[in-house]
PDB file of C-alpha atoms in Angstrom:
ATOM      1  CA  ARG Z  77     -93.305   3.818  47.169  1.00  0.00           C
ATOM      2  CA  THR Z  78     -91.129   4.201  50.266  1.00  0.00           C
ATOM      3  CA  ARG Z  79     -92.929   1.548  52.314  1.00  0.00           C
ATOM      4  CA  LEU Z  80     -92.472  -1.310  49.845  1.00  0.00           C
ATOM      5  CA  THR Z  81     -89.881  -1.791  47.131  1.00  0.00           C
ATOM      6  CA  VAL Z  82     -89.721  -4.654  44.646  1.00  0.00           C
ATOM      7  CA  VAL Z  83     -86.494  -5.703  42.939  1.00  0.00           C
ATOM      8  CA  PRO Z  84     -87.759  -7.699  39.948  1.00  0.00           C
ATOM      9  CA  GLN Z  85     -86.035 -10.577  38.217  1.00  0.00           C
ATOM     10  CA  GLU Z  86     -85.280  -8.340  35.255  1.00  0.00           C
ATOM     11  CA  PRO Z  87     -84.975  -4.783  36.566  1.00  0.00           C
ATOM     12  CA  PHE Z  88     -85.778  -1.955  34.198  1.00  0.00           C
ATOM     13  CA  LEU Z  89     -83.036   0.575  33.600  1.00  0.00           C
ATOM     14  CA  PHE Z  90     -83.499   3.792  31.685  1.00  0.00           C
ATOM     15  CA  GLU Z  91     -81.118   4.929  28.988  1.00  0.00           C
ATOM     16  CA  GLY Z  92     -78.545   7.163  30.643  1.00  0.00           C
ATOM     17  CA  SER Z  93     -75.911   6.866  33.318  1.00  0.00           C
ATOM     18  CA  ILE Z  94     -75.818   4.633  36.347  1.00  0.00           C
ATOM     19  CA  ALA Z  95     -76.158   7.776  38.473  1.00  0.00           C
ATOM     20  CA  ALA Z  96     -79.317   8.843  36.606  1.00  0.00           C
ATOM     21  CA  ASN Z  97     -80.812   5.386  37.105  1.00  0.00           C
ATOM     22  CA  LEU Z  98     -80.043   5.506  40.821  1.00  0.00           C
ATOM     23  CA  LEU Z  99     -81.467   9.011  41.202  1.00  0.00           C
ATOM     24  CA  PHE Z 100     -84.774   7.703  39.886  1.00  0.00           C
ATOM     25  CA  ALA Z 101     -85.238   6.240  43.386  1.00  0.00           C
ATOM     26  CA  ARG Z 102     -84.656   9.537  45.186  1.00  0.00           C
ATOM     27  CA  PRO Z 103     -84.156  12.598  43.007  1.00  0.00           C
ATOM     28  CA  GLY Z 104     -81.970  15.274  44.514  1.00  0.00           C
ATOM     29  CA  LEU Z 105     -79.382  13.040  46.129  1.00  0.00           C
ATOM     30  CA  THR Z 106     -75.754  14.021  45.715  1.00  0.00           C
ATOM     31  CA  GLU Z 107     -72.960  11.931  44.246  1.00  0.00           C
ATOM     32  CA  ALA Z 108     -71.694  11.503  47.808  1.00  0.00           C
ATOM     33  CA  ASP Z 109     -75.100  10.058  48.802  1.00  0.00           C
ATOM     34  CA  LEU Z 110     -74.959   7.578  45.922  1.00  0.00           C
ATOM     35  CA  LEU Z 111     -71.405   6.544  46.783  1.00  0.00           C
ATOM     36  CA  SER Z 112     -72.378   6.112  50.431  1.00  0.00           C
ATOM     37  CA  ALA Z 113     -75.165   3.699  49.428  1.00  0.00           C
ATOM     38  CA  ILE Z 114     -72.763   1.825  47.160  1.00  0.00           C
ATOM     39  CA  ASP Z 115     -70.223   1.596  49.985  1.00  0.00           C
ATOM     40  CA  THR Z 116     -72.884   0.368  52.424  1.00  0.00           C
ATOM     41  CA  LEU Z 117     -73.618  -2.518  50.056  1.00  0.00           C
ATOM     42  CA  ASP Z 118     -69.863  -3.099  49.621  1.00  0.00           C
ATOM     43  CA  LEU Z 119     -70.077  -2.557  45.866  1.00  0.00           C
ATOM     44  CA  ARG Z 120     -67.423   0.145  45.372  1.00  0.00           C
ATOM     45  CA  ASP Z 121     -65.003  -2.297  43.712  1.00  0.00           C
ATOM     46  CA  TRP Z 122     -67.694  -3.147  41.162  1.00  0.00           C
ATOM     47  CA  LEU Z 123     -68.387   0.537  40.491  1.00  0.00           C
ATOM     48  CA  ASP Z 124     -64.685   1.352  40.201  1.00  0.00           C
ATOM     49  CA  ALA Z 125     -64.256  -1.418  37.608  1.00  0.00           C
ATOM     50  CA  LEU Z 126     -66.796   0.242  35.297  1.00  0.00           C
ATOM     51  CA  PRO Z 127     -65.345   2.453  32.551  1.00  0.00           C
ATOM     52  CA  ASP Z 128     -66.768   5.721  33.898  1.00  0.00           C
ATOM     53  CA  GLY Z 129     -68.020   4.838  37.386  1.00  0.00           C
ATOM     54  CA  LEU Z 130     -71.342   6.516  38.109  1.00  0.00           C
ATOM     55  CA  ALA Z 131     -71.191   8.224  34.699  1.00  0.00           C
ATOM     56  CA  THR Z 132     -71.099   4.872  32.874  1.00  0.00           C
ATOM     57  CA  GLN Z 133     -73.848   4.794  30.268  1.00  0.00           C
ATOM     58  CA  VAL Z 134     -76.101   1.761  30.611  1.00  0.00           C
ATOM     59  CA  GLY Z 135     -77.832   1.870  27.228  1.00  0.00           C
ATOM     60  CA  GLN Z 136     -81.525   1.502  26.563  1.00  0.00           C
ATOM     61  CA  ARG Z 137     -83.000  -0.940  29.123  1.00  0.00           C
ATOM     62  CA  GLY Z 138     -79.501  -1.392  30.572  1.00  0.00           C
ATOM     63  CA  THR Z 139     -78.199  -3.371  27.604  1.00  0.00           C
ATOM     64  CA  GLN Z 140     -74.601  -2.211  28.160  1.00  0.00           C
ATOM     65  CA  LEU Z 141     -74.572  -4.036  31.510  1.00  0.00           C
ATOM     66  CA  SER Z 142     -74.729  -7.750  32.244  1.00  0.00           C
ATOM     67  CA  ALA Z 143     -77.845  -9.194  33.898  1.00  0.00           C
ATOM     68  CA  GLY Z 144     -75.968  -9.307  37.199  1.00  0.00           C
ATOM     69  CA  GLU Z 145     -74.848  -5.694  36.901  1.00  0.00           C
ATOM     70  CA  ARG Z 146     -78.430  -4.619  36.217  1.00  0.00           C
ATOM     71  CA  GLN Z 147     -79.408  -6.476  39.406  1.00  0.00           C
ATOM     72  CA  LEU Z 148     -76.718  -4.591  41.335  1.00  0.00           C
ATOM     73  CA  VAL Z 149     -78.044  -1.248  40.076  1.00  0.00           C
ATOM     74  CA  ALA Z 150     -81.554  -2.303  41.117  1.00  0.00           C
ATOM     75  CA  LEU Z 151     -80.327  -3.291  44.598  1.00  0.00           C
ATOM     76  CA  ILE Z 152     -78.531   0.019  45.060  1.00  0.00           C
ATOM     77  CA  ARG Z 153     -81.666   1.812  43.883  1.00  0.00           C
ATOM     78  CA  ALA Z 154     -83.733  -0.149  46.418  1.00  0.00           C
ATOM     79  CA  SER Z 155     -81.324   0.786  49.202  1.00  0.00           C
ATOM     80  CA  LEU Z 156     -81.754   4.464  48.334  1.00  0.00           C
ATOM     81  CA  VAL Z 157     -85.517   4.121  48.786  1.00  0.00           C
ATOM     82  CA  ASP Z 158     -84.867   2.555  52.225  1.00  0.00           C
ATOM     83  CA  PRO Z 159     -88.205   0.697  52.299  1.00  0.00           C
ATOM     84  CA  ASP Z 160     -89.839  -0.953  55.293  1.00  0.00           C
ATOM     85  CA  VAL Z 161     -90.533  -4.046  53.173  1.00  0.00           C
ATOM     86  CA  LEU Z 162     -88.242  -5.312  50.433  1.00  0.00           C
ATOM     87  CA  VAL Z 163     -89.440  -7.909  47.913  1.00  0.00           C
ATOM     88  CA  LEU Z 164     -86.752  -9.677  45.902  1.00  0.00           C
ATOM     89  CA  ASP Z 165     -88.194 -11.532  42.931  1.00  0.00           C
ATOM     90  CA  GLU Z 166     -85.542 -13.996  41.726  1.00  0.00           C
ATOM     91  CA  ALA Z 167     -82.776 -11.452  42.366  1.00  0.00           C
ATOM     92  CA  THR Z 168     -80.015 -13.943  41.490  1.00  0.00           C
ATOM     93  CA  SER Z 169     -81.762 -15.988  38.820  1.00  0.00           C
ATOM     94  CA  SER Z 170     -79.649 -15.115  35.801  1.00  0.00           C
ATOM     95  CA  VAL Z 171     -76.198 -14.380  37.152  1.00  0.00           C
ATOM     96  CA  ASP Z 172     -72.890 -16.210  37.287  1.00  0.00           C
ATOM     97  CA  ALA Z 173     -71.517 -17.624  40.538  1.00  0.00           C
ATOM     98  CA  LEU Z 174     -69.190 -14.679  41.272  1.00  0.00           C
ATOM     99  CA  THR Z 175     -71.936 -12.119  40.718  1.00  0.00           C
ATOM    100  CA  GLU Z 176     -74.307 -14.230  42.817  1.00  0.00           C
ATOM    101  CA  VAL Z 177     -71.856 -14.031  45.726  1.00  0.00           C
ATOM    102  CA  ARG Z 178     -71.525 -10.261  45.260  1.00  0.00           C
ATOM    103  CA  ILE Z 179     -75.327  -9.903  45.163  1.00  0.00           C
ATOM    104  CA  ALA Z 180     -75.716 -12.171  48.215  1.00  0.00           C
ATOM    105  CA  HIS Z 181     -73.417  -9.934  50.256  1.00  0.00           C
ATOM    106  CA  ALA Z 182     -75.269  -6.828  49.094  1.00  0.00           C
ATOM    107  CA  LEU Z 183     -78.607  -8.480  49.924  1.00  0.00           C
ATOM    108  CA  GLU Z 184     -77.465  -9.294  53.454  1.00  0.00           C
ATOM    109  CA  ARG Z 185     -76.654  -5.641  54.048  1.00  0.00           C
ATOM    110  CA  LEU Z 186     -79.817  -4.425  52.336  1.00  0.00           C
ATOM    111  CA  ALA Z 187     -82.090  -6.801  54.282  1.00  0.00           C
ATOM    112  CA  GLN Z 188     -80.845  -5.649  57.689  1.00  0.00           C
ATOM    113  CA  GLY Z 189     -83.522  -3.934  59.743  1.00  0.00           C
ATOM    114  CA  ARG Z 190     -86.401  -4.555  57.376  1.00  0.00           C
ATOM    115  CA  THR Z 191     -88.837  -7.249  56.360  1.00  0.00           C
ATOM    116  CA  THR Z 192     -87.465  -8.959  53.272  1.00  0.00           C
ATOM    117  CA  ILE Z 193     -89.364 -11.419  51.129  1.00  0.00           C
ATOM    118  CA  ALA Z 194     -87.170 -13.347  48.700  1.00  0.00           C
ATOM    119  CA  ILE Z 195     -88.891 -15.249  45.912  1.00  0.00           C
ATOM    120  CA  ALA Z 196     -86.293 -17.761  44.792  1.00  0.00           C
ATOM    121  CA  HIS Z 197     -85.713 -21.030  43.032  1.00  0.00           C
ATOM    122  CA  ARG Z 198     -82.045 -21.108  43.983  1.00  0.00           C
ATOM    123  CA  LEU Z 199     -81.555 -23.017  47.193  1.00  0.00           C
ATOM    124  CA  SER Z 200     -78.531 -20.883  48.035  1.00  0.00           C
ATOM    125  CA  THR Z 201     -80.938 -17.960  48.426  1.00  0.00           C
ATOM    126  CA  ALA Z 202     -83.437 -19.945  50.490  1.00  0.00           C
ATOM    127  CA  ALA Z 203     -80.708 -21.308  52.765  1.00  0.00           C
ATOM    128  CA  ARG Z 204     -79.901 -17.774  53.985  1.00  0.00           C
ATOM    129  CA  ALA Z 205     -83.500 -16.988  54.933  1.00  0.00           C
ATOM    130  CA  ASP Z 206     -84.782 -16.886  58.506  1.00  0.00           C
ATOM    131  CA  ARG Z 207     -87.884 -18.725  57.335  1.00  0.00           C
ATOM    132  CA  VAL Z 208     -88.539 -20.731  54.182  1.00  0.00           C
ATOM    133  CA  LEU Z 209     -91.988 -21.277  52.701  1.00  0.00           C
ATOM    134  CA  VAL Z 210     -92.091 -24.014  50.067  1.00  0.00           C
ATOM    135  CA  LEU Z 211     -94.817 -23.737  47.454  1.00  0.00           C
ATOM    136  CA  ASP Z 212     -95.797 -26.520  45.091  1.00  0.00           C
ATOM    137  CA  HIS Z 213     -98.178 -25.560  42.291  1.00  0.00           C
ATOM    138  CA  GLY Z 214     -99.221 -22.477  44.274  1.00  0.00           C
ATOM    139  CA  ARG Z 215     -99.917 -24.418  47.469  1.00  0.00           C
ATOM    140  CA  LEU Z 216     -97.901 -24.061  50.676  1.00  0.00           C
ATOM    141  CA  VAL Z 217     -96.437 -27.499  51.409  1.00  0.00           C
ATOM    142  CA  GLU Z 218     -93.668 -26.732  53.925  1.00  0.00           C
ATOM    143  CA  ASP Z 219     -92.669 -23.999  56.346  1.00  0.00           C
ATOM    144  CA  GLY Z 220     -89.570 -23.756  58.520  1.00  0.00           C
ATOM    145  CA  THR Z 221     -85.915 -22.825  58.648  1.00  0.00           C
ATOM    146  CA  HIS Z 222     -83.431 -24.259  56.179  1.00  0.00           C
ATOM    147  CA  ASP Z 223     -82.120 -26.666  58.833  1.00  0.00           C
ATOM    148  CA  GLU Z 224     -85.593 -27.741  59.953  1.00  0.00           C
ATOM    149  CA  LEU Z 225     -86.649 -28.465  56.391  1.00  0.00           C
ATOM    150  CA  LEU Z 226     -83.493 -30.473  55.736  1.00  0.00           C
ATOM    151  CA  ARG Z 227     -84.310 -32.670  58.738  1.00  0.00           C
ATOM    152  CA  SER Z 228     -87.762 -33.444  57.363  1.00  0.00           C
ATOM    153  CA  ASP Z 229     -88.395 -35.750  54.433  1.00  0.00           C
ATOM    154  CA  GLY Z 230     -90.288 -33.271  52.302  1.00  0.00           C
ATOM    155  CA  THR Z 231     -90.126 -31.343  49.073  1.00  0.00           C
ATOM    156  CA  TYR Z 232     -87.376 -28.982  50.255  1.00  0.00           C
ATOM    157  CA  ARG Z 233     -85.135 -31.867  51.325  1.00  0.00           C
ATOM    158  CA  ARG Z 234     -85.627 -33.614  47.980  1.00  0.00           C
ATOM    159  CA  MET Z 235     -84.849 -30.408  46.080  1.00  0.00           C
ATOM    160  CA  TYR Z 236     -81.770 -29.824  48.240  1.00  0.00           C
ATOM    161  CA  ASP Z 237     -80.513 -33.387  47.751  1.00  0.00           C
ATOM    162  CA  ALA Z 238     -80.969 -33.057  43.978  1.00  0.00           C
ATOM    163  CA  TRP Z 239     -79.162 -29.699  43.994  1.00  0.00           C
ATOM    164  CA  VAL Z 240     -76.229 -31.118  45.985  1.00  0.00           C
ATOM    165  CA  ALA Z 241     -75.992 -34.107  43.641  1.00  0.00           C
ATOM    166  CA  ALA Z 242     -76.042 -31.858  40.577  1.00  0.00           C
ATOM    167  CA  THR Z 243     -73.418 -29.447  41.898  1.00  0.00           C
ATOM    168  CA  THR Z 244     -70.939 -31.984  43.270  1.00  0.00           C
ATOM    169  CA  THR Z 245     -70.618 -34.291  40.259  1.00  0.00           C
TER     170      THR Z 245
END
């Protein structure tokens, strides 16, 4: 469990507090340990905006939190595990633009010093990667950096052009 951690598209949260959900990753940590992890990911402002901070109740399956907030809890939980390999499965798929930016900053900090595999449909996620693998119907069709793939006339470039057109009109 400590070598590889997966942050799924829809993370599972247990009924209880945010602290209890974080301690699932590493039981026995102190509140100071949890706050240190939150600070490392630069998420203290988010935590402070919650009604009861770490004691905020999340509801069964995290229903008292937005999809983006559930993702943030899952990212903090992953940071507490401190895995060698981190797999992010559509970590920003169902969040608003502001939360996506907050998650992106947390992901940058979390990915430092470890192998990180990001499964993503959002090009904003792929653009930040050191290496992008483009799959089409389960088959690898392109491999390179964001800039290299933009210079080619392949699937990634066509997806990027369509994304730019859709977001600038």
